[in-house]
XYZ file of C-alpha atoms in Angstrom:
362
model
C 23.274 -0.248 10.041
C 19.608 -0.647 8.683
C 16.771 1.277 11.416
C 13.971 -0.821 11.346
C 11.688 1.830 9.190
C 14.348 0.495 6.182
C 13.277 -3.255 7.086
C 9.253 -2.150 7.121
C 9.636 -2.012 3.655
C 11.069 -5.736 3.558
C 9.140 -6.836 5.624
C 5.854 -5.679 3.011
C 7.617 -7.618 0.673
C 8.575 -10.656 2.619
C 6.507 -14.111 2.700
C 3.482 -13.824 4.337
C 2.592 -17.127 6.243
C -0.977 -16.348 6.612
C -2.164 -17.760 10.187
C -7.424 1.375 19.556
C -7.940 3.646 20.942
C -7.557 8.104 20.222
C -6.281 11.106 21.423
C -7.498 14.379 19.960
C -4.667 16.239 18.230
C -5.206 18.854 15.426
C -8.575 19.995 13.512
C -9.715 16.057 13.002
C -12.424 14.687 14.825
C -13.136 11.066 15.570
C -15.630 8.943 14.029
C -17.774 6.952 15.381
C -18.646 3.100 13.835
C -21.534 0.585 14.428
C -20.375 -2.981 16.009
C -22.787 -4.371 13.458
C -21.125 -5.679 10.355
C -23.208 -7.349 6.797
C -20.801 -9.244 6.074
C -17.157 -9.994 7.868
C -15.287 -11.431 4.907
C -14.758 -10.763 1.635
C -16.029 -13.074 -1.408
C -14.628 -13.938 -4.562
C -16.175 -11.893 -7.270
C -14.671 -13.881 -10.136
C -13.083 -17.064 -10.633
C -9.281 -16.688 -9.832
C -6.669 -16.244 -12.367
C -3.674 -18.260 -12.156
C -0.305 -16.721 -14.062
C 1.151 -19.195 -16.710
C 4.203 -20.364 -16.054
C 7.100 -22.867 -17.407
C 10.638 -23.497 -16.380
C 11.882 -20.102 -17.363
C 8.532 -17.944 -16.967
C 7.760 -17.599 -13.292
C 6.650 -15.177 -10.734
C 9.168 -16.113 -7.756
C 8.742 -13.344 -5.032
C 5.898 -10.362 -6.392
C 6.348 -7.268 -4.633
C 3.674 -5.259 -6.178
C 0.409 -6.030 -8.489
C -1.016 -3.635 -11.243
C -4.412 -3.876 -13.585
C -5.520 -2.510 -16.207
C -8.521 -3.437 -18.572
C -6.310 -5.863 -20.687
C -3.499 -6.612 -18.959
C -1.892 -7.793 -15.713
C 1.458 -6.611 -14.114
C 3.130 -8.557 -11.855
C 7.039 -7.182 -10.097
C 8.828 -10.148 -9.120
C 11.382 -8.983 -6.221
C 13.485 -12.397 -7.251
C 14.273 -11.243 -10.915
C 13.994 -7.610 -10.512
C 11.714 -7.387 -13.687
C 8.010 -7.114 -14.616
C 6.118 -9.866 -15.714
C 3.003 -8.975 -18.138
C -0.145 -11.072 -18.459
C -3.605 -10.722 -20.142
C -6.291 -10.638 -18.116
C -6.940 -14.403 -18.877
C -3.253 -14.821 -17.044
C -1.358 -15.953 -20.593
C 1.985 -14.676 -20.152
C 2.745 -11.886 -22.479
C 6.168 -10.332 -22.098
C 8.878 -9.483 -19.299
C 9.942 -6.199 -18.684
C 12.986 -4.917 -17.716
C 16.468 -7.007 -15.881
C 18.496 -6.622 -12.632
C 20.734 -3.866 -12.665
C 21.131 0.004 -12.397
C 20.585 1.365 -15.665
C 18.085 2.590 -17.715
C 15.286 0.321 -18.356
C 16.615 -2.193 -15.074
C 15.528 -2.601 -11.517
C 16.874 -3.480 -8.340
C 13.546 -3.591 -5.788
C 10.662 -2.964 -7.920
C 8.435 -2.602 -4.551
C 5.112 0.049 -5.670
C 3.508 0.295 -9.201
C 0.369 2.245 -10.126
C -1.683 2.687 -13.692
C -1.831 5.900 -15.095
C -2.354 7.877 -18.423
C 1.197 8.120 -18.995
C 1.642 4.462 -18.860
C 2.545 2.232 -15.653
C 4.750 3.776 -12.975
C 7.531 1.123 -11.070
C 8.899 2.855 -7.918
C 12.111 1.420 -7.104
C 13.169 0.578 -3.711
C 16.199 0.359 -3.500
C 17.481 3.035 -6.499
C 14.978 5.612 -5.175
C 13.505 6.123 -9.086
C 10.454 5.888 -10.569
C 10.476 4.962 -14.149
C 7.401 4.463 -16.539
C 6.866 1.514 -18.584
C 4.887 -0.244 -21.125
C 4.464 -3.753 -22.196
C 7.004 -3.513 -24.392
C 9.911 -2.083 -22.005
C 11.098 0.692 -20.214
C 10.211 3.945 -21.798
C 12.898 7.037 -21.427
C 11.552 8.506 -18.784
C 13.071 7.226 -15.251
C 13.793 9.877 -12.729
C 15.525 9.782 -9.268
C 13.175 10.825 -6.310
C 14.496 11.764 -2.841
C 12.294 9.561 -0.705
C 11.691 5.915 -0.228
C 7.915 5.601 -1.342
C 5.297 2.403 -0.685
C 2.865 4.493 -2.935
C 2.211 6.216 -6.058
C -0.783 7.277 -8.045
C -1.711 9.892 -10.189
C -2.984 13.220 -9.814
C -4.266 16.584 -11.757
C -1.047 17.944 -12.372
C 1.134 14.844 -12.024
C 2.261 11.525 -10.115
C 1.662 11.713 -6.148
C 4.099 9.385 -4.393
C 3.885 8.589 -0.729
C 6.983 10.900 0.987
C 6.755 11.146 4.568
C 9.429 13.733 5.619
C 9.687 15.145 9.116
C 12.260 17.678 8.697
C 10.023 19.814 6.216
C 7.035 18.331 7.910
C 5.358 16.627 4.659
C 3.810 13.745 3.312
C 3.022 13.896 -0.113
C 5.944 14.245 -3.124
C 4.166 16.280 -6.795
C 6.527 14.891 -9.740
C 5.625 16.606 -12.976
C 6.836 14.635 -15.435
C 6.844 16.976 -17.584
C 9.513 19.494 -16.263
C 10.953 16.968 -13.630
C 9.954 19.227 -11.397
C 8.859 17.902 -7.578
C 7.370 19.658 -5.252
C 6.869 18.580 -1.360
C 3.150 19.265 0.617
C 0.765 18.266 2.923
C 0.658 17.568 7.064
C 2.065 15.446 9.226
C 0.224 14.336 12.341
C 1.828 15.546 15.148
C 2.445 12.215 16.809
C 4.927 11.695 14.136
C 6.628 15.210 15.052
C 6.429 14.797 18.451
C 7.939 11.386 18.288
C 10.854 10.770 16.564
C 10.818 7.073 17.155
C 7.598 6.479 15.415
C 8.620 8.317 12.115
C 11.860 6.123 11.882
C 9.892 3.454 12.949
C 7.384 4.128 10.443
C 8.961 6.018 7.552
C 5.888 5.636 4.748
C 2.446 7.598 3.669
C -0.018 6.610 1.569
C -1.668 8.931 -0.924
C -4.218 8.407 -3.419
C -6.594 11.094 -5.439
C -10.106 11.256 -5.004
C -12.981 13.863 -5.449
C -10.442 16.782 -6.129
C -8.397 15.968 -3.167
C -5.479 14.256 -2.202
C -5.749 11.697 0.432
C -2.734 10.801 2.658
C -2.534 8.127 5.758
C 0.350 6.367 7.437
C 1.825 3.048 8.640
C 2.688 4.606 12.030
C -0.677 6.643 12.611
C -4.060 6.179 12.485
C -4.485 9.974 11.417
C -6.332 10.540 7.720
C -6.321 13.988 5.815
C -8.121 15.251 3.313
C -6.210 18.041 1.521
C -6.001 20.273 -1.376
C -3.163 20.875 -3.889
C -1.878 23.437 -2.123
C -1.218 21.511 1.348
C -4.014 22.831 2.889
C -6.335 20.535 5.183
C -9.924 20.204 4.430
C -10.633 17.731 6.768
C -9.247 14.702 9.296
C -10.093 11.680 10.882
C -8.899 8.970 13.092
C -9.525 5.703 11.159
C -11.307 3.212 13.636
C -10.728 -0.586 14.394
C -12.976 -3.303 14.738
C -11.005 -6.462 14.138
C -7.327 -5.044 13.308
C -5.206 -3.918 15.899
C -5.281 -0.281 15.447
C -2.956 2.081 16.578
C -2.435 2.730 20.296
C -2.277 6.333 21.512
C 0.857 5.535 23.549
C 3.028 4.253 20.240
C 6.066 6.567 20.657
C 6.002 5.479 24.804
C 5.938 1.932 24.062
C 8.547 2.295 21.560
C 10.945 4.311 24.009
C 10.698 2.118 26.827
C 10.636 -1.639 24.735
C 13.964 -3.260 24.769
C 12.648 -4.823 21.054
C 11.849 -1.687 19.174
C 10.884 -3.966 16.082
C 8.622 -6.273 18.250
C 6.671 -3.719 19.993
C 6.350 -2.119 16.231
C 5.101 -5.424 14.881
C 1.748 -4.986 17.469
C 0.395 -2.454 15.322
C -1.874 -1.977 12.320
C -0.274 -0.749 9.352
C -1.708 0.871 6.321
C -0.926 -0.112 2.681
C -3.436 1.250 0.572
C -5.474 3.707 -0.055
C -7.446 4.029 -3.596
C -10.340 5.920 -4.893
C -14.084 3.538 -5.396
C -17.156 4.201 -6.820
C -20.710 5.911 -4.858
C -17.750 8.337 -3.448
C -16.140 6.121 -1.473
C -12.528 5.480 -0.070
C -11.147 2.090 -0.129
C -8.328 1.366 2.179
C -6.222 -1.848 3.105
C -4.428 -2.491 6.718
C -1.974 -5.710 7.754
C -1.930 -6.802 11.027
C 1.880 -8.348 11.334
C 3.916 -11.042 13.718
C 6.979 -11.931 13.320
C 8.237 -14.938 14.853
C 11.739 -15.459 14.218
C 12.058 -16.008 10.513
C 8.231 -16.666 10.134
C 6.167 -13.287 9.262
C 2.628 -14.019 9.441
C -0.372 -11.400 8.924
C -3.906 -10.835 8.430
C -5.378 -8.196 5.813
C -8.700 -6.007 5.970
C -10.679 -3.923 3.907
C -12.479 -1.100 5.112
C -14.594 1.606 3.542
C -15.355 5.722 3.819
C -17.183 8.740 2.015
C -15.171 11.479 0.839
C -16.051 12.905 3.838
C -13.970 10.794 5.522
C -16.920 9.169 7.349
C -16.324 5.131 7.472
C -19.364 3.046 6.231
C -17.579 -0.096 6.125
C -14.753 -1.117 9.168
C -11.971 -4.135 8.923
C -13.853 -6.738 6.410
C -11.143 -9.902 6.388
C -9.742 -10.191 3.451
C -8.982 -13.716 2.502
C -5.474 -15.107 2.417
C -3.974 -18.227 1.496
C -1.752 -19.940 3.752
C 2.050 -19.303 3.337
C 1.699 -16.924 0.637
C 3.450 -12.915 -0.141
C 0.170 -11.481 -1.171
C 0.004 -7.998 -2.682
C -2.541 -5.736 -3.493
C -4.175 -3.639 -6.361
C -7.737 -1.798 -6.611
C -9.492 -1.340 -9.710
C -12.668 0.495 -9.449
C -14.589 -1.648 -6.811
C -12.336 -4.465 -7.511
C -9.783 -5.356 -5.173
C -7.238 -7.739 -6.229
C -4.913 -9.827 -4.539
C -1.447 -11.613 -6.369
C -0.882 -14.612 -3.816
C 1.712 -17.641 -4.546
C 0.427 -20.934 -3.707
C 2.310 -23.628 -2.794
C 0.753 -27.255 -4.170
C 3.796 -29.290 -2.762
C 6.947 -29.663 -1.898
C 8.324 -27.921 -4.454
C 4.970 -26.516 -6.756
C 4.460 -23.408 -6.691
C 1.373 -21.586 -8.548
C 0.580 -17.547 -8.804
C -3.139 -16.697 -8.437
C -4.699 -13.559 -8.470
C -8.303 -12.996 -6.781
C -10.603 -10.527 -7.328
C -12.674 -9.124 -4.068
C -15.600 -7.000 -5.160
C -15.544 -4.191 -2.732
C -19.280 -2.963 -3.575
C -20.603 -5.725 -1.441
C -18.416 -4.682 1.576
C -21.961 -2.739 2.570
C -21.947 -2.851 6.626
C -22.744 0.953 6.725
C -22.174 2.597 10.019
């Protein structure tokens, strides 16, 4: 029987039909945020992209989005493969098939650039495996968490691993040795309530400034930490337009007679990446499901490496009835949306947001 922290991660990677308060806990101290915004919505910063296509080239369902200087990386959920692009959106290759073996995919849900190549976390084989444009290369190993990020760091990939019986959050793979290596806190709303962390079974981590960063869908709690698991610094992140997380979560979720409902009133995290002038650039949803229909509303927000915010819930623009999914590079925030054009048309676009102009400082 699938808990409903299993169908989270669906529901991240199920159409999107586009229509807080705190309690002190730990070492972390709240931050306070103007009501004064510059600007409430993110612009376009370059023309959008849309992916070629023809009868047999196609991005059905993407589940994750991936940049680099030359090329774009699209998972499609329906195929179980990786679609390649330039950055002009001229279809280049396909990577991998549906299956279980080396080089295949069943729920390619989280990818991330690095220096090694491109990382694909698998959702439903629990691997990571590291590929180029030209296929799977050998390395593909099994990881003993379900993670909705990945990124790299000093001494190897970081991957989102929220854990409550060791009480961590963050999962080291050295690539080199295979070796793994569990770290960093929990917030104690998660300990304290087990409904929340099955509710909410995902961190986010990024690296940034010689520190790991780590957040959660179920918390509004933000560390700062070292290598070595220990906390530098916390935060409460702050909403302005998003939901936010309430105080009373685990209550709410104890006492609702639709768990998944009451879950669905909350802001979740998604991303968390590193941005230029020392700043943190992080991504929330605001979900509702109505029966079949999912809909949701996206926002950017800003903070030094301090942890400070300078910039709180900037819309990010969405186009109706779409899956969109999400990828930072630099200041650039991109978004891989399908539009529909009719009946039966279906286009894939992806739009850059320039995050630099985001500048409603606190």
């Amino acid at each position: 029987m699938k808990t409903f922290g299993t169908q989270i991660l669906a529901l991240l990677y199920t159409p999107i039909l586009v229509a807080c308060s705190s309690s002190g806990e730990e070492s972390g101290r709240e931050r306070r945020m103007s009501s004064s915004s510059a600007i409430d919505s993110l612009r376009a910063a370059l023309p959008e992209v849309t992916l070629g296509q023809n009868d047999s080239v196609f991005v059905s369902e993407p589940s994750a989005l991936a940049v680099t200087n030359s090329s774009i990386f699209v998972a499609d959920a329906g195929t179980s493969t990786i679609l390649v692009y330039d950055r002009a959106g001229t279809f280049r290759n396909r990577v991998g098939r549906r299956g279980k073996g080396p080089g295949e995919f069943q729920a390619p849900a989280v990818m991330a650039t690095t220096e090694t190549g491109l990382v694909v976390v698998d959702a439903a084989l629990q691997r990571l495996t590291l590929v180029d444009e030209q296929g799977a290369k050998p390395h593909a190993q099994v990881i003993p968490a379900q993670a909705m990020s990945v990124g790299s760091g000093p001494t190897g990939l970081l991957l989102g691993a929220q854990d409550v019986p060791s009480k961590s959050s963050v999962l080291l793979v050295n690539l080199a040795d295979s070796s793994m290596r569990r770290f960093g806190p929990l917030p104690l709303d998660l300990v304290k309530n087990p409904q929340i962390a099955s509710s909410y079974p995902f961190s986010i981590v990024t690296y940034a400034a010689g520190h790991v960063l780590v957040g959660f869908t179920g918390s509004s709690w933000l560390y700062r930490i070292r290598l070595d698991g220990t906390v530098v610094d916390s935060t409460q992140t702050v909403a302005r337009l998003r939901r936010g997380v309430p105080n009373d979560l685990g209550e709410r979720l104890r006492k609702s007679r639709s768990p998944e409902s009451e879950a669905m009133s909350t802001s979740m995290l998604i991303m968390l990446a590193p941005l230029s002038r020392n700043r943190i650039g992080t991504v929330h949803m605001d979900f509702v499901v109505d029966g079949p229909a999912v809909s949701g509303k996206a926002y950017f927000s800003a903070l030094d490496n301090s942890l400070r915010p300078l910039c709180t819930d900037v819309v990010i623009p969405l186009l109706s009835d779409t899956r969109p999914m999400f990828s930072f590079r630099s200041d650039t925030l991109l978004v891989v949306q399908n539009r529909l054009s009719g009946e039966a048309a279906v286009s894939t676009l992806v739009t850059s947001f320039d995050t630099s102009t985001a500048n409603c400082a606190s």
